[in-house]
């Protein structure tokens, strides 16, 4: 059982995972707490490969369990008819950025695990050890060092693209918050 917290605009949201069910807890303020049972995103304690989740009618961002391959917690962004164009643009860019992160880390983690398994098999044959003995040996430090050096330029490219996307999200977030404040004062 564990908790996650995501905070956006006015409220805090939490997920409570127990067995195969997710419970969504929305905390609006100290006096109002709402509990919602969410249809299970888990199958045999792992998230299904299909990461597409239906949009949520409220203004909260839902954070799910880690994806089995990318290890990222997939967020479900709200969609509302009441959102301004700025808010819609912000959430659309958030979704695109999340998909970009997910694709990168899914491919990276697959490559990492394949390379690691090949290295363990190779070292086990060369040193006549079991896979478990190799996985716990100092030789793994050599693998990690080699893997990081081999993928250094890919990681740097990823980081710079991520910085650019974060700056764009920061700008869109500011526009969305300003439009939300304007909408509040118009009421």
mmCIF file with all atom_site columns, C-alpha atoms in Angstrom:
data_model
loop_
_atom_site.group_PDB
_atom_site.id
_atom_site.type_symbol
_atom_site.label_atom_id
_atom_site.label_alt_id
_atom_site.label_comp_id
_atom_site.label_asym_id
_atom_site.label_entity_id
_atom_site.label_seq_id
_atom_site.pdbx_PDB_ins_code
_atom_site.Cartn_x
_atom_site.Cartn_y
_atom_site.Cartn_z
_atom_site.occupancy
_atom_site.B_iso_or_equiv
_atom_site.pdbx_formal_charge
_atom_site.auth_seq_id
_atom_site.auth_comp_id
_atom_site.auth_asym_id
_atom_site.auth_atom_id
_atom_site.pdbx_PDB_model_num
ATOM 1   C CA . UNK A 1 1   ? 0.000   0.000   0.000   1.00 0.00 ? 1   UNK A CA 1
ATOM 2   C CA . UNK A 1 2   ? 1.460   3.390   -0.915  1.00 0.00 ? 2   UNK A CA 1
ATOM 3   C CA . UNK A 1 3   ? 0.481   6.997   -1.579  1.00 0.00 ? 3   UNK A CA 1
ATOM 4   C CA . UNK A 1 4   ? 1.293   9.366   -4.419  1.00 0.00 ? 4   UNK A CA 1
ATOM 5   C CA . UNK A 1 5   ? 0.720   13.079  -4.458  1.00 0.00 ? 5   UNK A CA 1
ATOM 6   C CA . UNK A 1 6   ? 0.141   15.367  -7.378  1.00 0.00 ? 6   UNK A CA 1
ATOM 7   C CA . UNK A 1 7   ? -0.666  19.032  -6.940  1.00 0.00 ? 7   UNK A CA 1
ATOM 8   C CA . UNK A 1 8   ? -2.215  21.272  -9.553  1.00 0.00 ? 8   UNK A CA 1
ATOM 9   C CA . UNK A 1 9   ? -3.970  24.626  -9.132  1.00 0.00 ? 9   UNK A CA 1
ATOM 10  C CA . UNK A 1 10  ? -6.393  24.282  -6.209  1.00 0.00 ? 10  UNK A CA 1
ATOM 11  C CA . UNK A 1 11  ? -6.326  20.751  -4.827  1.00 0.00 ? 11  UNK A CA 1
ATOM 12  C CA . UNK A 1 12  ? -4.156  17.834  -3.894  1.00 0.00 ? 12  UNK A CA 1
ATOM 13  C CA . UNK A 1 13  ? -4.787  14.354  -5.256  1.00 0.00 ? 13  UNK A CA 1
ATOM 14  C CA . UNK A 1 14  ? -3.639  11.021  -3.919  1.00 0.00 ? 14  UNK A CA 1
ATOM 15  C CA . UNK A 1 15  ? -3.724  7.435   -5.101  1.00 0.00 ? 15  UNK A CA 1
ATOM 16  C CA . UNK A 1 16  ? -3.930  4.519   -2.722  1.00 0.00 ? 16  UNK A CA 1
ATOM 17  C CA . UNK A 1 17  ? -3.106  1.155   -4.290  1.00 0.00 ? 17  UNK A CA 1
ATOM 18  C CA . UNK A 1 18  ? -4.296  -1.965  -2.579  1.00 0.00 ? 18  UNK A CA 1
ATOM 19  C CA . UNK A 1 19  ? -4.401  -5.355  -4.280  1.00 0.00 ? 19  UNK A CA 1
ATOM 20  C CA . UNK A 1 20  ? -5.768  -4.779  -7.789  1.00 0.00 ? 20  UNK A CA 1
ATOM 21  C CA . UNK A 1 21  ? -7.663  -1.551  -7.168  1.00 0.00 ? 21  UNK A CA 1
ATOM 22  C CA . UNK A 1 22  ? -6.748  2.110   -7.159  1.00 0.00 ? 22  UNK A CA 1
ATOM 23  C CA . UNK A 1 23  ? -8.534  4.422   -4.766  1.00 0.00 ? 23  UNK A CA 1
ATOM 24  C CA . UNK A 1 24  ? -8.502  8.113   -5.634  1.00 0.00 ? 24  UNK A CA 1
ATOM 25  C CA . UNK A 1 25  ? -8.567  10.542  -2.729  1.00 0.00 ? 25  UNK A CA 1
ATOM 26  C CA . UNK A 1 26  ? -9.268  14.205  -3.490  1.00 0.00 ? 26  UNK A CA 1
ATOM 27  C CA . UNK A 1 27  ? -8.451  16.716  -0.773  1.00 0.00 ? 27  UNK A CA 1
ATOM 28  C CA . UNK A 1 28  ? -10.081 20.078  -1.559  1.00 0.00 ? 28  UNK A CA 1
ATOM 29  C CA . UNK A 1 29  ? -9.392  21.657  1.823   1.00 0.00 ? 29  UNK A CA 1
ATOM 30  C CA . UNK A 1 30  ? -9.178  20.472  5.416   1.00 0.00 ? 30  UNK A CA 1
ATOM 31  C CA . UNK A 1 31  ? -12.948 20.036  5.675   1.00 0.00 ? 31  UNK A CA 1
ATOM 32  C CA . UNK A 1 32  ? -13.669 18.182  2.442   1.00 0.00 ? 32  UNK A CA 1
ATOM 33  C CA . UNK A 1 33  ? -12.142 14.815  1.527   1.00 0.00 ? 33  UNK A CA 1
ATOM 34  C CA . UNK A 1 34  ? -13.612 12.668  -1.234  1.00 0.00 ? 34  UNK A CA 1
ATOM 35  C CA . UNK A 1 35  ? -12.827 8.986   -1.874  1.00 0.00 ? 35  UNK A CA 1
ATOM 36  C CA . UNK A 1 36  ? -13.347 7.395   -5.284  1.00 0.00 ? 36  UNK A CA 1
ATOM 37  C CA . UNK A 1 37  ? -12.745 3.781   -6.265  1.00 0.00 ? 37  UNK A CA 1
ATOM 38  C CA . UNK A 1 38  ? -11.155 3.746   -9.704  1.00 0.00 ? 38  UNK A CA 1
ATOM 39  C CA . UNK A 1 39  ? -11.468 0.887   -12.162 1.00 0.00 ? 39  UNK A CA 1
ATOM 40  C CA . UNK A 1 40  ? -8.344  -1.200  -11.814 1.00 0.00 ? 40  UNK A CA 1
ATOM 41  C CA . UNK A 1 41  ? -5.404  -0.185  -13.985 1.00 0.00 ? 41  UNK A CA 1
ATOM 42  C CA . UNK A 1 42  ? -3.522  -3.183  -12.674 1.00 0.00 ? 42  UNK A CA 1
ATOM 43  C CA . UNK A 1 43  ? -3.438  -6.731  -13.922 1.00 0.00 ? 43  UNK A CA 1
ATOM 44  C CA . UNK A 1 44  ? -1.603  -9.206  -11.707 1.00 0.00 ? 44  UNK A CA 1
ATOM 45  C CA . UNK A 1 45  ? 0.055   -6.252  -9.898  1.00 0.00 ? 45  UNK A CA 1
ATOM 46  C CA . UNK A 1 46  ? 1.374   -4.848  -13.196 1.00 0.00 ? 46  UNK A CA 1
ATOM 47  C CA . UNK A 1 47  ? -0.123  -2.136  -15.314 1.00 0.00 ? 47  UNK A CA 1
ATOM 48  C CA . UNK A 1 48  ? -1.492  -3.234  -18.641 1.00 0.00 ? 48  UNK A CA 1
ATOM 49  C CA . UNK A 1 49  ? 0.623   -2.400  -21.678 1.00 0.00 ? 49  UNK A CA 1
ATOM 50  C CA . UNK A 1 50  ? -2.201  -0.246  -22.974 1.00 0.00 ? 50  UNK A CA 1
ATOM 51  C CA . UNK A 1 51  ? -1.482  3.091   -21.282 1.00 0.00 ? 51  UNK A CA 1
ATOM 52  C CA . UNK A 1 52  ? -4.467  4.852   -22.830 1.00 0.00 ? 52  UNK A CA 1
ATOM 53  C CA . UNK A 1 53  ? -6.868  5.868   -20.098 1.00 0.00 ? 53  UNK A CA 1
ATOM 54  C CA . UNK A 1 54  ? -10.175 7.679   -20.512 1.00 0.00 ? 54  UNK A CA 1
ATOM 55  C CA . UNK A 1 55  ? -10.162 11.410  -19.695 1.00 0.00 ? 55  UNK A CA 1
ATOM 56  C CA . UNK A 1 56  ? -11.385 12.539  -16.323 1.00 0.00 ? 56  UNK A CA 1
ATOM 57  C CA . UNK A 1 57  ? -14.223 15.063  -16.105 1.00 0.00 ? 57  UNK A CA 1
ATOM 58  C CA . UNK A 1 58  ? -12.786 17.007  -13.141 1.00 0.00 ? 58  UNK A CA 1
ATOM 59  C CA . UNK A 1 59  ? -9.807  19.364  -12.904 1.00 0.00 ? 59  UNK A CA 1
ATOM 60  C CA . UNK A 1 60  ? -7.442  16.990  -11.107 1.00 0.00 ? 60  UNK A CA 1
ATOM 61  C CA . UNK A 1 61  ? -4.431  15.239  -12.609 1.00 0.00 ? 61  UNK A CA 1
ATOM 62  C CA . UNK A 1 62  ? -4.454  11.540  -11.798 1.00 0.00 ? 62  UNK A CA 1
ATOM 63  C CA . UNK A 1 63  ? -1.158  9.716   -11.359 1.00 0.00 ? 63  UNK A CA 1
ATOM 64  C CA . UNK A 1 64  ? -1.144  5.974   -11.942 1.00 0.00 ? 64  UNK A CA 1
ATOM 65  C CA . UNK A 1 65  ? 1.196   3.150   -11.008 1.00 0.00 ? 65  UNK A CA 1
ATOM 66  C CA . UNK A 1 66  ? 4.569   2.791   -12.756 1.00 0.00 ? 66  UNK A CA 1
ATOM 67  C CA . UNK A 1 67  ? 4.516   1.442   -16.291 1.00 0.00 ? 67  UNK A CA 1
ATOM 68  C CA . UNK A 1 68  ? 6.267   -1.968  -16.315 1.00 0.00 ? 68  UNK A CA 1
ATOM 69  C CA . UNK A 1 69  ? 8.771   -1.040  -19.046 1.00 0.00 ? 69  UNK A CA 1
ATOM 70  C CA . UNK A 1 70  ? 9.345   2.709   -18.898 1.00 0.00 ? 70  UNK A CA 1
ATOM 71  C CA . UNK A 1 71  ? 8.967   2.844   -15.070 1.00 0.00 ? 71  UNK A CA 1
ATOM 72  C CA . UNK A 1 72  ? 7.180   6.203   -15.432 1.00 0.00 ? 72  UNK A CA 1
ATOM 73  C CA . UNK A 1 73  ? 3.977   6.926   -13.597 1.00 0.00 ? 73  UNK A CA 1
ATOM 74  C CA . UNK A 1 74  ? 1.457   7.672   -16.315 1.00 0.00 ? 74  UNK A CA 1
ATOM 75  C CA . UNK A 1 75  ? -0.602  10.799  -15.642 1.00 0.00 ? 75  UNK A CA 1
ATOM 76  C CA . UNK A 1 76  ? -4.161  11.254  -16.817 1.00 0.00 ? 76  UNK A CA 1
ATOM 77  C CA . UNK A 1 77  ? -4.810  14.911  -17.556 1.00 0.00 ? 77  UNK A CA 1
ATOM 78  C CA . UNK A 1 78  ? -8.252  16.495  -17.181 1.00 0.00 ? 78  UNK A CA 1
ATOM 79  C CA . UNK A 1 79  ? -10.361 17.525  -20.121 1.00 0.00 ? 79  UNK A CA 1
ATOM 80  C CA . UNK A 1 80  ? -13.142 19.985  -19.607 1.00 0.00 ? 80  UNK A CA 1
ATOM 81  C CA . UNK A 1 81  ? -15.324 22.113  -21.818 1.00 0.00 ? 81  UNK A CA 1
ATOM 82  C CA . UNK A 1 82  ? -14.834 24.952  -19.318 1.00 0.00 ? 82  UNK A CA 1
ATOM 83  C CA . UNK A 1 83  ? -11.091 25.215  -19.898 1.00 0.00 ? 83  UNK A CA 1
ATOM 84  C CA . UNK A 1 84  ? -9.735  28.235  -21.710 1.00 0.00 ? 84  UNK A CA 1
ATOM 85  C CA . UNK A 1 85  ? -7.661  27.819  -24.869 1.00 0.00 ? 85  UNK A CA 1
ATOM 86  C CA . UNK A 1 86  ? -4.516  28.426  -22.798 1.00 0.00 ? 86  UNK A CA 1
ATOM 87  C CA . UNK A 1 87  ? -5.410  25.634  -20.359 1.00 0.00 ? 87  UNK A CA 1
ATOM 88  C CA . UNK A 1 88  ? -6.215  23.263  -23.224 1.00 0.00 ? 88  UNK A CA 1
ATOM 89  C CA . UNK A 1 89  ? -2.873  24.089  -24.889 1.00 0.00 ? 89  UNK A CA 1
ATOM 90  C CA . UNK A 1 90  ? -1.061  23.508  -21.587 1.00 0.00 ? 90  UNK A CA 1
ATOM 91  C CA . UNK A 1 91  ? -2.621  20.088  -20.988 1.00 0.00 ? 91  UNK A CA 1
ATOM 92  C CA . UNK A 1 92  ? -2.109  19.083  -24.609 1.00 0.00 ? 92  UNK A CA 1
ATOM 93  C CA . UNK A 1 93  ? 1.595   19.935  -24.341 1.00 0.00 ? 93  UNK A CA 1
ATOM 94  C CA . UNK A 1 94  ? 1.798   18.068  -21.005 1.00 0.00 ? 94  UNK A CA 1
ATOM 95  C CA . UNK A 1 95  ? 0.337   14.995  -22.686 1.00 0.00 ? 95  UNK A CA 1
ATOM 96  C CA . UNK A 1 96  ? 2.751   15.252  -25.645 1.00 0.00 ? 96  UNK A CA 1
ATOM 97  C CA . UNK A 1 97  ? 5.698   15.658  -23.274 1.00 0.00 ? 97  UNK A CA 1
ATOM 98  C CA . UNK A 1 98  ? 4.593   12.655  -21.244 1.00 0.00 ? 98  UNK A CA 1
ATOM 99  C CA . UNK A 1 99  ? 4.285   10.533  -24.398 1.00 0.00 ? 99  UNK A CA 1
ATOM 100 C CA . UNK A 1 100 ? 7.776   11.666  -25.484 1.00 0.00 ? 100 UNK A CA 1
ATOM 101 C CA . UNK A 1 101 ? 9.218   10.747  -22.049 1.00 0.00 ? 101 UNK A CA 1
ATOM 102 C CA . UNK A 1 102 ? 7.430   7.416   -22.100 1.00 0.00 ? 102 UNK A CA 1
ATOM 103 C CA . UNK A 1 103 ? 8.725   6.473   -25.574 1.00 0.00 ? 103 UNK A CA 1
ATOM 104 C CA . UNK A 1 104 ? 12.295  7.468   -24.691 1.00 0.00 ? 104 UNK A CA 1
ATOM 105 C CA . UNK A 1 105 ? 12.436  5.599   -21.377 1.00 0.00 ? 105 UNK A CA 1
ATOM 106 C CA . UNK A 1 106 ? 10.653  2.556   -22.743 1.00 0.00 ? 106 UNK A CA 1
ATOM 107 C CA . UNK A 1 107 ? 13.243  2.212   -25.530 1.00 0.00 ? 107 UNK A CA 1
ATOM 108 C CA . UNK A 1 108 ? 16.125  3.047   -23.166 1.00 0.00 ? 108 UNK A CA 1
ATOM 109 C CA . UNK A 1 109 ? 15.087  0.541   -20.518 1.00 0.00 ? 109 UNK A CA 1
ATOM 110 C CA . UNK A 1 110 ? 14.558  -2.215  -23.101 1.00 0.00 ? 110 UNK A CA 1
ATOM 111 C CA . UNK A 1 111 ? 18.042  -1.561  -24.494 1.00 0.00 ? 111 UNK A CA 1
ATOM 112 C CA . UNK A 1 112 ? 19.513  -1.493  -20.984 1.00 0.00 ? 112 UNK A CA 1
ATOM 113 C CA . UNK A 1 113 ? 17.949  -4.803  -19.936 1.00 0.00 ? 113 UNK A CA 1
ATOM 114 C CA . UNK A 1 114 ? 18.927  -6.505  -23.198 1.00 0.00 ? 114 UNK A CA 1
ATOM 115 C CA . UNK A 1 115 ? 22.522  -5.259  -22.902 1.00 0.00 ? 115 UNK A CA 1
ATOM 116 C CA . UNK A 1 116 ? 22.668  -6.242  -19.238 1.00 0.00 ? 116 UNK A CA 1
ATOM 117 C CA . UNK A 1 117 ? 21.380  -9.758  -19.941 1.00 0.00 ? 117 UNK A CA 1
ATOM 118 C CA . UNK A 1 118 ? 23.880  -10.218 -22.779 1.00 0.00 ? 118 UNK A CA 1
ATOM 119 C CA . UNK A 1 119 ? 26.709  -9.026  -20.514 1.00 0.00 ? 119 UNK A CA 1
ATOM 120 C CA . UNK A 1 120 ? 25.662  -11.350 -17.685 1.00 0.00 ? 120 UNK A CA 1
ATOM 121 C CA . UNK A 1 121 ? 25.433  -14.322 -20.070 1.00 0.00 ? 121 UNK A CA 1
ATOM 122 C CA . UNK A 1 122 ? 28.850  -13.514 -21.567 1.00 0.00 ? 122 UNK A CA 1
ATOM 123 C CA . UNK A 1 123 ? 30.531  -13.134 -18.154 1.00 0.00 ? 123 UNK A CA 1
ATOM 124 C CA . UNK A 1 124 ? 28.849  -16.285 -16.833 1.00 0.00 ? 124 UNK A CA 1
ATOM 125 C CA . UNK A 1 125 ? 30.269  -18.301 -19.762 1.00 0.00 ? 125 UNK A CA 1
ATOM 126 C CA . UNK A 1 126 ? 33.740  -16.733 -19.524 1.00 0.00 ? 126 UNK A CA 1
ATOM 127 C CA . UNK A 1 127 ? 34.124  -17.114 -15.736 1.00 0.00 ? 127 UNK A CA 1
ATOM 128 C CA . UNK A 1 128 ? 32.033  -20.266 -15.358 1.00 0.00 ? 128 UNK A CA 1
ATOM 129 C CA . UNK A 1 129 ? 29.662  -18.621 -12.871 1.00 0.00 ? 129 UNK A CA 1
ATOM 130 C CA . UNK A 1 130 ? 25.896  -18.571 -12.476 1.00 0.00 ? 130 UNK A CA 1
ATOM 131 C CA . UNK A 1 131 ? 23.886  -15.589 -13.663 1.00 0.00 ? 131 UNK A CA 1
ATOM 132 C CA . UNK A 1 132 ? 23.158  -14.577 -10.048 1.00 0.00 ? 132 UNK A CA 1
ATOM 133 C CA . UNK A 1 133 ? 26.844  -14.610 -9.133  1.00 0.00 ? 133 UNK A CA 1
ATOM 134 C CA . UNK A 1 134 ? 27.697  -12.385 -12.098 1.00 0.00 ? 134 UNK A CA 1
ATOM 135 C CA . UNK A 1 135 ? 24.811  -9.998  -11.376 1.00 0.00 ? 135 UNK A CA 1
ATOM 136 C CA . UNK A 1 136 ? 26.183  -9.429  -7.865  1.00 0.00 ? 136 UNK A CA 1
ATOM 137 C CA . UNK A 1 137 ? 29.860  -9.199  -8.853  1.00 0.00 ? 137 UNK A CA 1
ATOM 138 C CA . UNK A 1 138 ? 32.107  -6.175  -9.306  1.00 0.00 ? 138 UNK A CA 1
ATOM 139 C CA . UNK A 1 139 ? 32.070  -6.858  -13.053 1.00 0.00 ? 139 UNK A CA 1
ATOM 140 C CA . UNK A 1 140 ? 28.657  -5.216  -13.212 1.00 0.00 ? 140 UNK A CA 1
ATOM 141 C CA . UNK A 1 141 ? 30.317  -1.869  -12.426 1.00 0.00 ? 141 UNK A CA 1
ATOM 142 C CA . UNK A 1 142 ? 32.228  -2.241  -15.691 1.00 0.00 ? 142 UNK A CA 1
ATOM 143 C CA . UNK A 1 143 ? 28.994  -2.892  -17.552 1.00 0.00 ? 143 UNK A CA 1
ATOM 144 C CA . UNK A 1 144 ? 27.290  0.161   -16.044 1.00 0.00 ? 144 UNK A CA 1
ATOM 145 C CA . UNK A 1 145 ? 30.290  2.362   -16.824 1.00 0.00 ? 145 UNK A CA 1
ATOM 146 C CA . UNK A 1 146 ? 30.455  1.115   -20.412 1.00 0.00 ? 146 UNK A CA 1
ATOM 147 C CA . UNK A 1 147 ? 26.688  1.493   -20.900 1.00 0.00 ? 147 UNK A CA 1
ATOM 148 C CA . UNK A 1 148 ? 26.704  5.080   -19.628 1.00 0.00 ? 148 UNK A CA 1
ATOM 149 C CA . UNK A 1 149 ? 29.682  6.036   -21.799 1.00 0.00 ? 149 UNK A CA 1
ATOM 150 C CA . UNK A 1 150 ? 28.111  4.423   -24.859 1.00 0.00 ? 150 UNK A CA 1
ATOM 151 C CA . UNK A 1 151 ? 24.828  6.314   -24.340 1.00 0.00 ? 151 UNK A CA 1
ATOM 152 C CA . UNK A 1 152 ? 26.280  9.628   -23.147 1.00 0.00 ? 152 UNK A CA 1
ATOM 153 C CA . UNK A 1 153 ? 25.421  11.625  -26.269 1.00 0.00 ? 153 UNK A CA 1
ATOM 154 C CA . UNK A 1 154 ? 21.894  10.163  -26.351 1.00 0.00 ? 154 UNK A CA 1
ATOM 155 C CA . UNK A 1 155 ? 21.367  11.160  -22.700 1.00 0.00 ? 155 UNK A CA 1
ATOM 156 C CA . UNK A 1 156 ? 22.701  14.680  -23.300 1.00 0.00 ? 156 UNK A CA 1
ATOM 157 C CA . UNK A 1 157 ? 20.404  15.133  -26.311 1.00 0.00 ? 157 UNK A CA 1
ATOM 158 C CA . UNK A 1 158 ? 17.480  13.899  -24.221 1.00 0.00 ? 158 UNK A CA 1
ATOM 159 C CA . UNK A 1 159 ? 18.343  16.296  -21.374 1.00 0.00 ? 159 UNK A CA 1
ATOM 160 C CA . UNK A 1 160 ? 18.551  19.349  -23.632 1.00 0.00 ? 160 UNK A CA 1
ATOM 161 C CA . UNK A 1 161 ? 15.248  18.493  -25.321 1.00 0.00 ? 161 UNK A CA 1
ATOM 162 C CA . UNK A 1 162 ? 13.711  17.986  -21.888 1.00 0.00 ? 162 UNK A CA 1
ATOM 163 C CA . UNK A 1 163 ? 14.940  21.410  -20.727 1.00 0.00 ? 163 UNK A CA 1
ATOM 164 C CA . UNK A 1 164 ? 13.347  23.026  -23.784 1.00 0.00 ? 164 UNK A CA 1
ATOM 165 C CA . UNK A 1 165 ? 10.070  21.190  -23.214 1.00 0.00 ? 165 UNK A CA 1
ATOM 166 C CA . UNK A 1 166 ? 10.057  22.213  -19.538 1.00 0.00 ? 166 UNK A CA 1
ATOM 167 C CA . UNK A 1 167 ? 10.567  25.862  -20.432 1.00 0.00 ? 167 UNK A CA 1
ATOM 168 C CA . UNK A 1 168 ? 7.720   25.636  -22.918 1.00 0.00 ? 168 UNK A CA 1
ATOM 169 C CA . UNK A 1 169 ? 5.506   24.011  -20.258 1.00 0.00 ? 169 UNK A CA 1
ATOM 170 C CA . UNK A 1 170 ? 6.455   26.726  -17.778 1.00 0.00 ? 170 UNK A CA 1
ATOM 171 C CA . UNK A 1 171 ? 5.392   29.409  -20.251 1.00 0.00 ? 171 UNK A CA 1
ATOM 172 C CA . UNK A 1 172 ? 2.123   27.605  -21.074 1.00 0.00 ? 172 UNK A CA 1
ATOM 173 C CA . UNK A 1 173 ? 1.447   27.020  -17.380 1.00 0.00 ? 173 UNK A CA 1
ATOM 174 C CA . UNK A 1 174 ? 1.850   30.719  -16.636 1.00 0.00 ? 174 UNK A CA 1
ATOM 175 C CA . UNK A 1 175 ? -0.561  31.598  -19.461 1.00 0.00 ? 175 UNK A CA 1
ATOM 176 C CA . UNK A 1 176 ? -3.054  28.991  -18.228 1.00 0.00 ? 176 UNK A CA 1
ATOM 177 C CA . UNK A 1 177 ? -2.900  30.244  -14.639 1.00 0.00 ? 177 UNK A CA 1
ATOM 178 C CA . UNK A 1 178 ? -3.350  33.849  -15.755 1.00 0.00 ? 178 UNK A CA 1
ATOM 179 C CA . UNK A 1 179 ? -6.404  32.872  -17.816 1.00 0.00 ? 179 UNK A CA 1
ATOM 180 C CA . UNK A 1 180 ? -7.777  30.950  -14.838 1.00 0.00 ? 180 UNK A CA 1
ATOM 181 C CA . UNK A 1 181 ? -7.351  33.975  -12.565 1.00 0.00 ? 181 UNK A CA 1
ATOM 182 C CA . UNK A 1 182 ? -9.075  36.191  -15.171 1.00 0.00 ? 182 UNK A CA 1
ATOM 183 C CA . UNK A 1 183 ? -11.949 33.711  -15.411 1.00 0.00 ? 183 UNK A CA 1
ATOM 184 C CA . UNK A 1 184 ? -12.291 33.709  -11.605 1.00 0.00 ? 184 UNK A CA 1
ATOM 185 C CA . UNK A 1 185 ? -12.537 37.506  -11.482 1.00 0.00 ? 185 UNK A CA 1
ATOM 186 C CA . UNK A 1 186 ? -15.125 37.593  -14.291 1.00 0.00 ? 186 UNK A CA 1
ATOM 187 C CA . UNK A 1 187 ? -17.499 35.433  -12.242 1.00 0.00 ? 187 UNK A CA 1
#
